[in-house]
Short mmCIF file of C-alpha atoms in Angstrom, two decimals:
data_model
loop_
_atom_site.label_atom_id
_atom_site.label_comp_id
_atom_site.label_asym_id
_atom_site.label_seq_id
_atom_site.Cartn_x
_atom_site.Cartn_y
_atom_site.Cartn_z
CA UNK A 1 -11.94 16.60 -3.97
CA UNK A 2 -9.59 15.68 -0.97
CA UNK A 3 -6.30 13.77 -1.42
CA UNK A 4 -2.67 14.33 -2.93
CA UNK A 5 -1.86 16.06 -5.72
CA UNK A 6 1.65 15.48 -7.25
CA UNK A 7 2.74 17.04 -10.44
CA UNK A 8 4.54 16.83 -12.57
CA UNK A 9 3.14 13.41 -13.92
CA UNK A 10 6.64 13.16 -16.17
CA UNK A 11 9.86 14.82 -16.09
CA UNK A 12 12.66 14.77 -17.76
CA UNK A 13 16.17 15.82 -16.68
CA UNK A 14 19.44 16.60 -18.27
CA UNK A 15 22.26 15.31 -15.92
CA UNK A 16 23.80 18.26 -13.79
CA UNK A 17 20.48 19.69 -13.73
CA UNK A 18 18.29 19.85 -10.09
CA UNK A 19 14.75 19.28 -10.33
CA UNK A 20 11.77 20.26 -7.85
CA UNK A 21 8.93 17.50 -7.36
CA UNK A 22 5.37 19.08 -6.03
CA UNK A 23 3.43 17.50 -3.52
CA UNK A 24 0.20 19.01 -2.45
CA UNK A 25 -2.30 17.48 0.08
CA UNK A 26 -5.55 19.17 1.16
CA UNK A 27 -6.34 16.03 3.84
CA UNK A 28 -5.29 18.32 6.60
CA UNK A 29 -2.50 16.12 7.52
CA UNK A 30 0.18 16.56 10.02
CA UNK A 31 3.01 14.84 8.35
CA UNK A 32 4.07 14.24 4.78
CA UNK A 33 6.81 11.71 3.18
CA UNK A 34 8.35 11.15 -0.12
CA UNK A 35 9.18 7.79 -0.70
CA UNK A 36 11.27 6.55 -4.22
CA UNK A 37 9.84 3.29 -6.07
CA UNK A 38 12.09 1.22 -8.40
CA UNK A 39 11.48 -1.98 -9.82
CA UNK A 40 12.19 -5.30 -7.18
CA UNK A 41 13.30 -2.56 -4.43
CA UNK A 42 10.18 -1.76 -3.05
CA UNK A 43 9.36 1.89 -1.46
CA UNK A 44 12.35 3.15 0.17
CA UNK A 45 12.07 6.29 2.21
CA UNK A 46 13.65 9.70 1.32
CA UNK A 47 12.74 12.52 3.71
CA UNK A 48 9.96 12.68 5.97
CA UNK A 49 7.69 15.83 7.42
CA UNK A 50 6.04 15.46 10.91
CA UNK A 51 4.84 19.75 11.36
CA UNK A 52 5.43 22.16 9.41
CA UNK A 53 9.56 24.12 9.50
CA UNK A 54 10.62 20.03 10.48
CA UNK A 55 11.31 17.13 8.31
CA UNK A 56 14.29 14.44 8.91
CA UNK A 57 16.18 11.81 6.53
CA UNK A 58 14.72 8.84 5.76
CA UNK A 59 16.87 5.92 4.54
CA UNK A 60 18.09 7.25 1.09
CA UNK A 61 18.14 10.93 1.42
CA UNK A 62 21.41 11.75 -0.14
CA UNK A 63 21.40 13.70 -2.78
CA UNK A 64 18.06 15.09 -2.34
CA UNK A 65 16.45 18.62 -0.30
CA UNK A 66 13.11 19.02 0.90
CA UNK A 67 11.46 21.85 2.18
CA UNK A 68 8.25 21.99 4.56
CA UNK A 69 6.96 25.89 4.79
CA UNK A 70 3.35 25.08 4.82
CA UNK A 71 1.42 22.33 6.28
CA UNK A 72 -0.25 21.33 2.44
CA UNK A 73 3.07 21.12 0.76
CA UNK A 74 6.42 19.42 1.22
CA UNK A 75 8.03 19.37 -2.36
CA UNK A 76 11.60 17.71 -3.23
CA UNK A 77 14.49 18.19 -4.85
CA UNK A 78 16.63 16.02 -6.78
CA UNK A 79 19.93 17.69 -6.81
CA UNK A 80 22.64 16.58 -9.12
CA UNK A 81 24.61 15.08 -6.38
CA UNK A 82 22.07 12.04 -7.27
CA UNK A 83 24.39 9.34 -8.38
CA UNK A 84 20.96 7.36 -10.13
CA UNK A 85 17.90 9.98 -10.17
CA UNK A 86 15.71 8.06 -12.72
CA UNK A 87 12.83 6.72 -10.56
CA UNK A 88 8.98 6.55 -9.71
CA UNK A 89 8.65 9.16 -7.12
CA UNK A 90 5.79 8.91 -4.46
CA UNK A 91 4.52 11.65 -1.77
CA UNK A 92 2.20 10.72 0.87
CA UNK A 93 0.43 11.98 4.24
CA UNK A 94 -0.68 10.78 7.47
CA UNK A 95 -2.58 11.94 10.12
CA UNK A 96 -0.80 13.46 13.00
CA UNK A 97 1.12 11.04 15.59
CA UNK A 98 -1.66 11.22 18.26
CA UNK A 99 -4.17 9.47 16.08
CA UNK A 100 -5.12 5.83 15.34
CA UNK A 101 -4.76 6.53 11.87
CA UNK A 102 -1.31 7.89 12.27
CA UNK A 103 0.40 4.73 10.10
CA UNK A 104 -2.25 4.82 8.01
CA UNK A 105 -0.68 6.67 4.49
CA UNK A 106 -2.30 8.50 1.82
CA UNK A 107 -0.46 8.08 -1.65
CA UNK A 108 -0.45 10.58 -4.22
CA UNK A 109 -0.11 9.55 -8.08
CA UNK A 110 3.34 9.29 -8.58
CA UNK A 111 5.93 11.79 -10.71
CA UNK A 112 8.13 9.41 -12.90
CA UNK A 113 11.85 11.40 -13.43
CA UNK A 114 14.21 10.77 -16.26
CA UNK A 115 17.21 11.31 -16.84
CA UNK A 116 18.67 11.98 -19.88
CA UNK B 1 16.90 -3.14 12.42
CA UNK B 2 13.74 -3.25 11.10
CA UNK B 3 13.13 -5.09 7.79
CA UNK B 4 10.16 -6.50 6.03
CA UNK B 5 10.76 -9.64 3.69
CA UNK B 6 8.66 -10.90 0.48
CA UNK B 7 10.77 -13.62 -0.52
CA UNK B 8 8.15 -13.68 -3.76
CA UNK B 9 8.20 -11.40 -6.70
CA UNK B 10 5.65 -12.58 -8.75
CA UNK B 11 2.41 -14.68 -7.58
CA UNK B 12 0.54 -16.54 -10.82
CA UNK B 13 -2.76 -18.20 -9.98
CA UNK B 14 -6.03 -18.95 -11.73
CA UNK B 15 -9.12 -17.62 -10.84
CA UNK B 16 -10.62 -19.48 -8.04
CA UNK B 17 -7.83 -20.68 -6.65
CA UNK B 18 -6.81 -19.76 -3.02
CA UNK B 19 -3.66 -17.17 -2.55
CA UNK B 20 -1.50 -16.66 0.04
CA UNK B 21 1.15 -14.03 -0.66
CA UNK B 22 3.75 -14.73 2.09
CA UNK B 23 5.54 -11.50 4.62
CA UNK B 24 7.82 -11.76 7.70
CA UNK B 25 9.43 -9.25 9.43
CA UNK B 26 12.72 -8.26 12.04
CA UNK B 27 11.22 -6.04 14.96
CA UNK B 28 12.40 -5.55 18.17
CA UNK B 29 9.35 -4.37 19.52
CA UNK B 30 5.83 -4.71 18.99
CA UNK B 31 5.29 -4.65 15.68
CA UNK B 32 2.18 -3.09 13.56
CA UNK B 33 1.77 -4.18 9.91
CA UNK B 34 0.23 -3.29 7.00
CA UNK B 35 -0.77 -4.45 3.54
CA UNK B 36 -1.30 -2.09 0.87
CA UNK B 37 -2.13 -2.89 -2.50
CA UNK B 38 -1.29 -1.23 -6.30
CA UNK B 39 -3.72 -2.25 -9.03
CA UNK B 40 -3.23 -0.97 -12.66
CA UNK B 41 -2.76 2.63 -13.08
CA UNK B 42 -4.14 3.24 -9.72
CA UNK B 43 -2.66 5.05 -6.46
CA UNK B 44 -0.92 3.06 -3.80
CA UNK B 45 -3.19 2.45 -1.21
CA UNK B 46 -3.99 0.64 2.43
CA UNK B 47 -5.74 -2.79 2.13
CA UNK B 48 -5.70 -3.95 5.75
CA UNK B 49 -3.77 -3.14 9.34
CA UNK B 50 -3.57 -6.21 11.78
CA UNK B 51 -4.80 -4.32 14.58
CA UNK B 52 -8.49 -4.05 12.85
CA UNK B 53 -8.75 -7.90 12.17
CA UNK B 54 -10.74 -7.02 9.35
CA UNK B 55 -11.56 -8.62 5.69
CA UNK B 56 -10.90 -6.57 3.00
CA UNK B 57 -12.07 -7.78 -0.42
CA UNK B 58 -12.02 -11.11 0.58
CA UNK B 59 -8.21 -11.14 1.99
CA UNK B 60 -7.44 -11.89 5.97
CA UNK B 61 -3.75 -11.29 7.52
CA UNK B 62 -2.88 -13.15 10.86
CA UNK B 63 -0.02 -11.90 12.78
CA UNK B 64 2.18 -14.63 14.28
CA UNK B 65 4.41 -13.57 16.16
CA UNK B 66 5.93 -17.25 17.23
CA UNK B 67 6.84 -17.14 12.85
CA UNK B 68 7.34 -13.38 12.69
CA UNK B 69 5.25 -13.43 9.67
CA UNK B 70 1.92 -11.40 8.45
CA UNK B 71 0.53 -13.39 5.31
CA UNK B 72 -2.14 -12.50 3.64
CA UNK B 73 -4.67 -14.87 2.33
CA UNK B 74 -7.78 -15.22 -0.08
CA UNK B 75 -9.44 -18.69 -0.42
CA UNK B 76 -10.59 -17.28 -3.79
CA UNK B 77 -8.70 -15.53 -5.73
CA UNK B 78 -10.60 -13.21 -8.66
CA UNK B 79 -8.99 -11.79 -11.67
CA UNK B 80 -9.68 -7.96 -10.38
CA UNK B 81 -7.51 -9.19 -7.47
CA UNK B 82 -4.10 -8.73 -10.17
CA UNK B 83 -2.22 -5.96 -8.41
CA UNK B 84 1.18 -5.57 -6.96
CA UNK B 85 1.00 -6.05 -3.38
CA UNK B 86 3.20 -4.54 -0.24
CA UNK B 87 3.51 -5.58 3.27
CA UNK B 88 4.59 -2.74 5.82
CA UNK B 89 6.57 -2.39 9.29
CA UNK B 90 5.77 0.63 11.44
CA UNK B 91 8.98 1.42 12.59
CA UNK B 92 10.07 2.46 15.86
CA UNK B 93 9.71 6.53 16.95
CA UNK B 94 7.91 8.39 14.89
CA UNK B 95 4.86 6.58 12.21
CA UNK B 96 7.25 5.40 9.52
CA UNK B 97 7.01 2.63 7.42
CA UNK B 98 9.57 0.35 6.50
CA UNK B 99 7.76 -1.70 2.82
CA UNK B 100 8.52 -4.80 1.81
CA UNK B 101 9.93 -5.13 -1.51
CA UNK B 102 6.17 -6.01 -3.42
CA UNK B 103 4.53 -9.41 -4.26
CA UNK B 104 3.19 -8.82 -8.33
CA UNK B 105 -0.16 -11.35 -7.70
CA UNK B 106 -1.67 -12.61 -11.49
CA UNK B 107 -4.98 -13.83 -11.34
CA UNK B 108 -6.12 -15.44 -14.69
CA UNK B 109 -9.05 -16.82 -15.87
#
């Protein structure tokens, strides 16, 4: 069963605290992206993957890592520098630059953080 | 900069009637957009892409580029249509996306 896999579904956080987000994708895609989700703000982007050891900020990185070791996974962390953490987080993937799908994403489920 | 507007938050129409949830854009460039659509406890996903010029479920986007805008339209709107809808920007460089800030559409009977 092909697609993204992000877990875990809920989380819950105790300020100070850093959390790691999974995101797993078995498409055999080239890049990856988390993007955050709050209500009236639309999808705003947070890091972004194109290979694997290389990712770059997207819009609203601070206060979030990511890492990119292997081409399936590109998980993130909210750090506790993260003035407002609680969100609907979103990973997706795309096929690699040189393709007509390129802009075409892939979403995963969604991993909805509290914080306490 | 780049920057997608949906000047509506929520849509409310009755079943049959025709829907046009309304997108415009800031590019520089040439732009490619997108419409992806969020029903009820479902993932995010791609509705339509101008460059295919294709129907999907029913729903048609024109780019103008004379109105910068990228609407997208049913004549008919159905009550499985309910879903919160998203226009996208490809943004310059590399494939991101730049979303709009989501149209909630309410089709009821």
């Amino acid at each position: 069963d092909g697609g993204i896999t992000q877990s875990p579904k809920y989380l819950f956080r105790k300020e100070g605290q850093n959390v790691t987000l999974s995101c797993e994708q078995n498409l055999n895609h080239d890049a990856m992206y988390w993007y955050r989700q709050d209500p009236g703000q639309g999808l705003r982007l947070i890091y972004y993957s194109q290979i694997v050891n290389d990712f770059q900020k997207g819009d609203i990185a601070e206060g979030y890592s990511v890492s990119r070791e292997k081409k399936e996974s590109f998980p993130l962390t909210v750090t506790s520098a993260q003035k407002n953490p609680t969100a609907f987080y979103l990973c997706a993937s795309s096929i690699g630059r040189r393709s007509s799908g390129a802009n075409v994403l892939t979403f995963g489920a969604g991993s909805r953080l509290t914080v306490l | 900069a780049q920057r997608v507007t949906q000047p509506e938050k929520l849509l409310s129409v009755f079943k049959g009637a025709p829907v046009e949830l309304k997108c415009n854009y800031s590019y520089s460039g040439s732009p490619e957009l997108f419409w992806y659509v969020q029903y009820s406890r479902q993932r995010l996903q791609l509705l339509l892409r101008h460059i295919s010029r294709e129907s999907i479920k029913g729903f048609t986007a024109d780019l103008n580029k004379g109105e910068t805008s990228f609407h997208l339209k049913k004549p008919f709107a159905q009550e499985e249509d309910s879903a919160m809808y998203y226009c996208a920007l490809k943004n310059t460089g590399f494939q991101k996306l730049v979303f709009g800030t989501g149209t909630r559409l309410l089709v009821s009977p």
